mmCIF file of C-alpha atoms in Angstrom:
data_model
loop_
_atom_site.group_PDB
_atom_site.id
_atom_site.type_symbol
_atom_site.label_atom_id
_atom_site.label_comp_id
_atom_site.label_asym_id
_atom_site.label_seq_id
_atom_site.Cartn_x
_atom_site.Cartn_y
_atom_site.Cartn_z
ATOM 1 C CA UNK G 1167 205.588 307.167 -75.438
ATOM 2 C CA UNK G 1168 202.509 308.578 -74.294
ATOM 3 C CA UNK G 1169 198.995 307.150 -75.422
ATOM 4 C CA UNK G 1170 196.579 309.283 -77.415
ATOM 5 C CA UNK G 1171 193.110 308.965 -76.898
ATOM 6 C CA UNK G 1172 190.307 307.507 -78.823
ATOM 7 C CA UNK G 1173 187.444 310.258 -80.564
ATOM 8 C CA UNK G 1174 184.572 309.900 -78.988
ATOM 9 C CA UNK G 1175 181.176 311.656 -79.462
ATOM 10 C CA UNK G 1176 178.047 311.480 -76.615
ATOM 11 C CA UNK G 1177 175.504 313.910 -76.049
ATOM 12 C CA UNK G 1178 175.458 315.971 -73.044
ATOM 13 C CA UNK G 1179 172.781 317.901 -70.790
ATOM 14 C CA UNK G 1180 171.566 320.334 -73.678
ATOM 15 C CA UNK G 1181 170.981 317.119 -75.843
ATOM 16 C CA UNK G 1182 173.642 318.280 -78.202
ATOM 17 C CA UNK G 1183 176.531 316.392 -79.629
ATOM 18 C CA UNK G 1184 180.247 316.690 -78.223
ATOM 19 C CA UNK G 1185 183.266 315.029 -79.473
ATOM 20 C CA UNK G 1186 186.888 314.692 -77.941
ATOM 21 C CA UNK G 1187 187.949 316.403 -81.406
ATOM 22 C CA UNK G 1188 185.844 319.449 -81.041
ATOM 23 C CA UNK G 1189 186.727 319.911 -77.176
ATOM 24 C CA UNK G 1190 190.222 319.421 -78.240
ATOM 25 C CA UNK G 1191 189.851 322.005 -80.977
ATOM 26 C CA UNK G 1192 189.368 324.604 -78.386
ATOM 27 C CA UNK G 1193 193.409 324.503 -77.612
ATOM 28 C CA UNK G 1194 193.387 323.582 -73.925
ATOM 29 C CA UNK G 1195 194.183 320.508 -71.619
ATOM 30 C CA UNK G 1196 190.652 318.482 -71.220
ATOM 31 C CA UNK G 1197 190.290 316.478 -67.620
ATOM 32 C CA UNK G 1198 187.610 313.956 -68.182
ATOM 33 C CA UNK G 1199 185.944 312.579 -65.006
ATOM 34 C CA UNK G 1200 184.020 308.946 -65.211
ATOM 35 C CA UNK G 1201 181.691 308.618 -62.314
ATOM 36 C CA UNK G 1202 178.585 306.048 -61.974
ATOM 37 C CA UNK G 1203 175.325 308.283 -61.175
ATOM 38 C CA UNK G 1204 174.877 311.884 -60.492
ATOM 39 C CA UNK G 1205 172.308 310.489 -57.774
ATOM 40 C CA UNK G 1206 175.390 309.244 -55.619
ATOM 41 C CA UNK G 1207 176.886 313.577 -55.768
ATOM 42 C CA UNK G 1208 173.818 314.455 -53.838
ATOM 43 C CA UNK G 1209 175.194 317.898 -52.549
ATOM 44 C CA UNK G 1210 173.495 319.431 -49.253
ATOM 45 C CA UNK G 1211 173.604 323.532 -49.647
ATOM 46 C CA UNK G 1212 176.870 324.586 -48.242
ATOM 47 C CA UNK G 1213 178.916 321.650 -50.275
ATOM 48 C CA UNK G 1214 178.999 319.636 -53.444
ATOM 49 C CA UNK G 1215 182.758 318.468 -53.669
ATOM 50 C CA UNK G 1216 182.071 317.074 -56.908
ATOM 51 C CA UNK G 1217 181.437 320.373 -58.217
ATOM 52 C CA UNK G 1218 183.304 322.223 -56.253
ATOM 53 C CA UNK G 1219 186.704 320.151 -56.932
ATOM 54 C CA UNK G 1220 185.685 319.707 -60.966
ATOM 55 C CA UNK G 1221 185.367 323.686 -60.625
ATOM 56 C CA UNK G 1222 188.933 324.377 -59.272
ATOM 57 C CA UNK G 1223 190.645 321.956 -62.285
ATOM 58 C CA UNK G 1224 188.338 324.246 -64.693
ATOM 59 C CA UNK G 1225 189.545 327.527 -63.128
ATOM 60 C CA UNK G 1226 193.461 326.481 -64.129
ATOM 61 C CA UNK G 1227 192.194 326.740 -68.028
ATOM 62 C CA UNK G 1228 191.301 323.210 -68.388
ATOM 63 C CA UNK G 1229 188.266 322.010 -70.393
ATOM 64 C CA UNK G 1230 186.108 319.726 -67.744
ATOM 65 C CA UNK G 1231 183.975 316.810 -68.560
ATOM 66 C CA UNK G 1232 182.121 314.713 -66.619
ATOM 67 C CA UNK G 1233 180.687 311.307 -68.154
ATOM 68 C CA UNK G 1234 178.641 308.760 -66.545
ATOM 69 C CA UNK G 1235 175.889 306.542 -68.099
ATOM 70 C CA UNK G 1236 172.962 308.410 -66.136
ATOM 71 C CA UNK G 1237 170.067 309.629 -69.212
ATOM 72 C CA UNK G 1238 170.221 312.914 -70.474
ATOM 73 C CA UNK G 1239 167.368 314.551 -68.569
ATOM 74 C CA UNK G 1240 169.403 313.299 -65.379
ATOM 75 C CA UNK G 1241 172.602 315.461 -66.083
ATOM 76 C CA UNK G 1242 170.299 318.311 -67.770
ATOM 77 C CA UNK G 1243 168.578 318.255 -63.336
ATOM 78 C CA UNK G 1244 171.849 317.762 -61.608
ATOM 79 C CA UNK G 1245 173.312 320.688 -63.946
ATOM 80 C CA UNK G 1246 170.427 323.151 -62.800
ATOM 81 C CA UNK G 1247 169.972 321.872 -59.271
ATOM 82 C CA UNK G 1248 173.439 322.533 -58.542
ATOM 83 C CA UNK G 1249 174.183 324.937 -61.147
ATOM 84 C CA UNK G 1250 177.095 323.143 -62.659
ATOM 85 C CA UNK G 1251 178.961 324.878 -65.461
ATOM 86 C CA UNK G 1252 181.058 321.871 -66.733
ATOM 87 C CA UNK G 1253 180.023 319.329 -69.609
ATOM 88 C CA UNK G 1254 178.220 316.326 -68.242
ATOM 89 C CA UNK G 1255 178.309 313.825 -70.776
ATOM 90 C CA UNK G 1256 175.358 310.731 -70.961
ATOM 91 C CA UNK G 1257 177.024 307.180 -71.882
ATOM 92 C CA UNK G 1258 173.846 304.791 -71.894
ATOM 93 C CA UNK G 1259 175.422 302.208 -73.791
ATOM 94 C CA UNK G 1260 178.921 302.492 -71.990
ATOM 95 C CA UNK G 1261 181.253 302.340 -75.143
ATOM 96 C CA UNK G 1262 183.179 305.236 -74.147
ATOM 97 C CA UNK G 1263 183.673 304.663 -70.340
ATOM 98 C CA UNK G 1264 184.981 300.649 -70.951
ATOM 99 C CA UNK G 1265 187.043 302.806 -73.965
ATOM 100 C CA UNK G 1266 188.485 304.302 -71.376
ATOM 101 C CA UNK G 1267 189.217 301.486 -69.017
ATOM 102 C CA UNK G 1268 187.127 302.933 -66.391
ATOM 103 C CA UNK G 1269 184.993 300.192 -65.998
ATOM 104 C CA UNK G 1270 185.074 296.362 -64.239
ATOM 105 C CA UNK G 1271 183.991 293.091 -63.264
ATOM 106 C CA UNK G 1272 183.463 292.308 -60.100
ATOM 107 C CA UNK G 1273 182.509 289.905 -57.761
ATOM 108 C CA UNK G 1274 179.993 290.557 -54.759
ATOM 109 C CA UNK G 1275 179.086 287.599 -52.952
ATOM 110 C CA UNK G 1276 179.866 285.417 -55.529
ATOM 111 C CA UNK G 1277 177.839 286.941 -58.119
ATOM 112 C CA UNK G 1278 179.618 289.117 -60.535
ATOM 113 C CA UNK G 1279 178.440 292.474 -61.260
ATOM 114 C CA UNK G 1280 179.683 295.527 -63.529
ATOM 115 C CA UNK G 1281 180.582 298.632 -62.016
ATOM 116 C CA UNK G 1282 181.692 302.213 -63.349
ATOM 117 C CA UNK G 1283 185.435 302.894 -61.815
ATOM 118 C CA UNK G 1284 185.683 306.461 -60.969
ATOM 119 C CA UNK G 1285 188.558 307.325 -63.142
ATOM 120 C CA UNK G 1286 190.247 311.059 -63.773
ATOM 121 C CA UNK G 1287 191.866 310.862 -67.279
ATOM 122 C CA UNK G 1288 193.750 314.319 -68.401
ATOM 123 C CA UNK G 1289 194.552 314.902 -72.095
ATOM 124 C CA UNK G 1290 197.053 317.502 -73.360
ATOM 125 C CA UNK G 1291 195.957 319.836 -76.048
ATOM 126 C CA UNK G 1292 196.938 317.519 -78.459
ATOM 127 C CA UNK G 1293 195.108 314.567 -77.397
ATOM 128 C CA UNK G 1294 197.623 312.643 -75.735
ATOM 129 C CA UNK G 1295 196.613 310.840 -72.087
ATOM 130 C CA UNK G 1296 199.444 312.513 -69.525
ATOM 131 C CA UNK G 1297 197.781 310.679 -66.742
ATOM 132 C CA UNK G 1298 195.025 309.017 -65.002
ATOM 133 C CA UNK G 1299 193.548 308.746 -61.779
ATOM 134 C CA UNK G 1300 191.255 306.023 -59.875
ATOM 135 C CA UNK G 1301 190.711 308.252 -56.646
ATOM 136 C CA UNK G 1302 187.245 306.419 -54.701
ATOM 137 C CA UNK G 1303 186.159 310.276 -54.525
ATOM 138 C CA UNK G 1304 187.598 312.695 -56.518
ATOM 139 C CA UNK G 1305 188.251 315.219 -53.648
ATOM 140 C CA UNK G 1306 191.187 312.027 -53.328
ATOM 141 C CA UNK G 1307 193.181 313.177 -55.862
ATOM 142 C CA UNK G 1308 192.255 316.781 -56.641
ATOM 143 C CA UNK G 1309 195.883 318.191 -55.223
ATOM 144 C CA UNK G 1310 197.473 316.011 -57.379
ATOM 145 C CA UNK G 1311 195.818 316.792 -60.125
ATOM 146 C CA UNK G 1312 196.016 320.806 -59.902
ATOM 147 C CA UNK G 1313 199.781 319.722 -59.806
ATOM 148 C CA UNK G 1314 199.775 318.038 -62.703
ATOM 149 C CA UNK G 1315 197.725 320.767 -64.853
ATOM 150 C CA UNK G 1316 200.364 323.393 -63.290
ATOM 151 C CA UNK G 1317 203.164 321.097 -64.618
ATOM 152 C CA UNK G 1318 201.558 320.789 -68.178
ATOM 153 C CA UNK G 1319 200.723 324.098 -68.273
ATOM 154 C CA UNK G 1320 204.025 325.424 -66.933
ATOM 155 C CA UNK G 1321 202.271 327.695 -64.486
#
């Protein structure tokens, strides 16, 4: 039986409250991304897979999200440098990232650190997780994805 996921409520680049329940009150599949830092999606002029992949799940009628712990004012640059469209959601405290398993311990040199698991999590319009993702890069798994959308979506 398939998992649904926990409400969760951050504040994204506009500095205005979103919750799972109001994106999922719009009626349509939501594909939430966890990534570590907007500074490591650096994107020279011609490309910006992170955009441009996020982009292609949103053009199938699915609501995007991005969430990583990076401040507001960091999302509200990266949105307008690289004129991103799709929510970017700011999880300073990392409750809803570890919520949603995409987060770890582990050990570098014998020290043990915490690190952000890039994770692709989609939801049905109900709320239920169909499936997740732990691509290193998110162009990884993009195909896949699209697949799985066109599945859900009978398309």
């Amino acid at each position: 039986m398939a998992k649904i996921i926990q409400n969760f409520e951050l504040f994204n680049a506009e500095e205005k409250k979103v919750s799972l329940n109001q994106l999922l009150g719009e009626g349509k599949p939501i594909f939430i991304y966890t990534y570590p830092t907007d500074e490591k999606f650096r994107c020279n002029r011609s490309e910006c897979p992170f955009k441009e992949n996020l982009e292609k799940i949103a053009s199938l009628g699915v609501i995007v999200v991005g969430i990583s712990e990076d401040p507001i004012e960091v999302h509200r640059k990266f949105k307008s440098d690289y004129n991103i469209t799709f929510e970017l959601l700011s999880d300073p405290t990392l409750t809803v990232i570890k919520g949603l398993g995409a987060y770890e311990k582990v050990d570098v040199n014998g020290i043990e650190k915490e690190k952000i698991i890039r994770t692709g999590i989609l939801v049905d319009e109900k709320g239920y997780i169909v499936k997740i993702w732990k691509p290193e890069r998110i162009e990884e798994s993009v195909d896949e994805i699209i697949e799985e959308i066109k599945k859900l979506k009978k398309i």
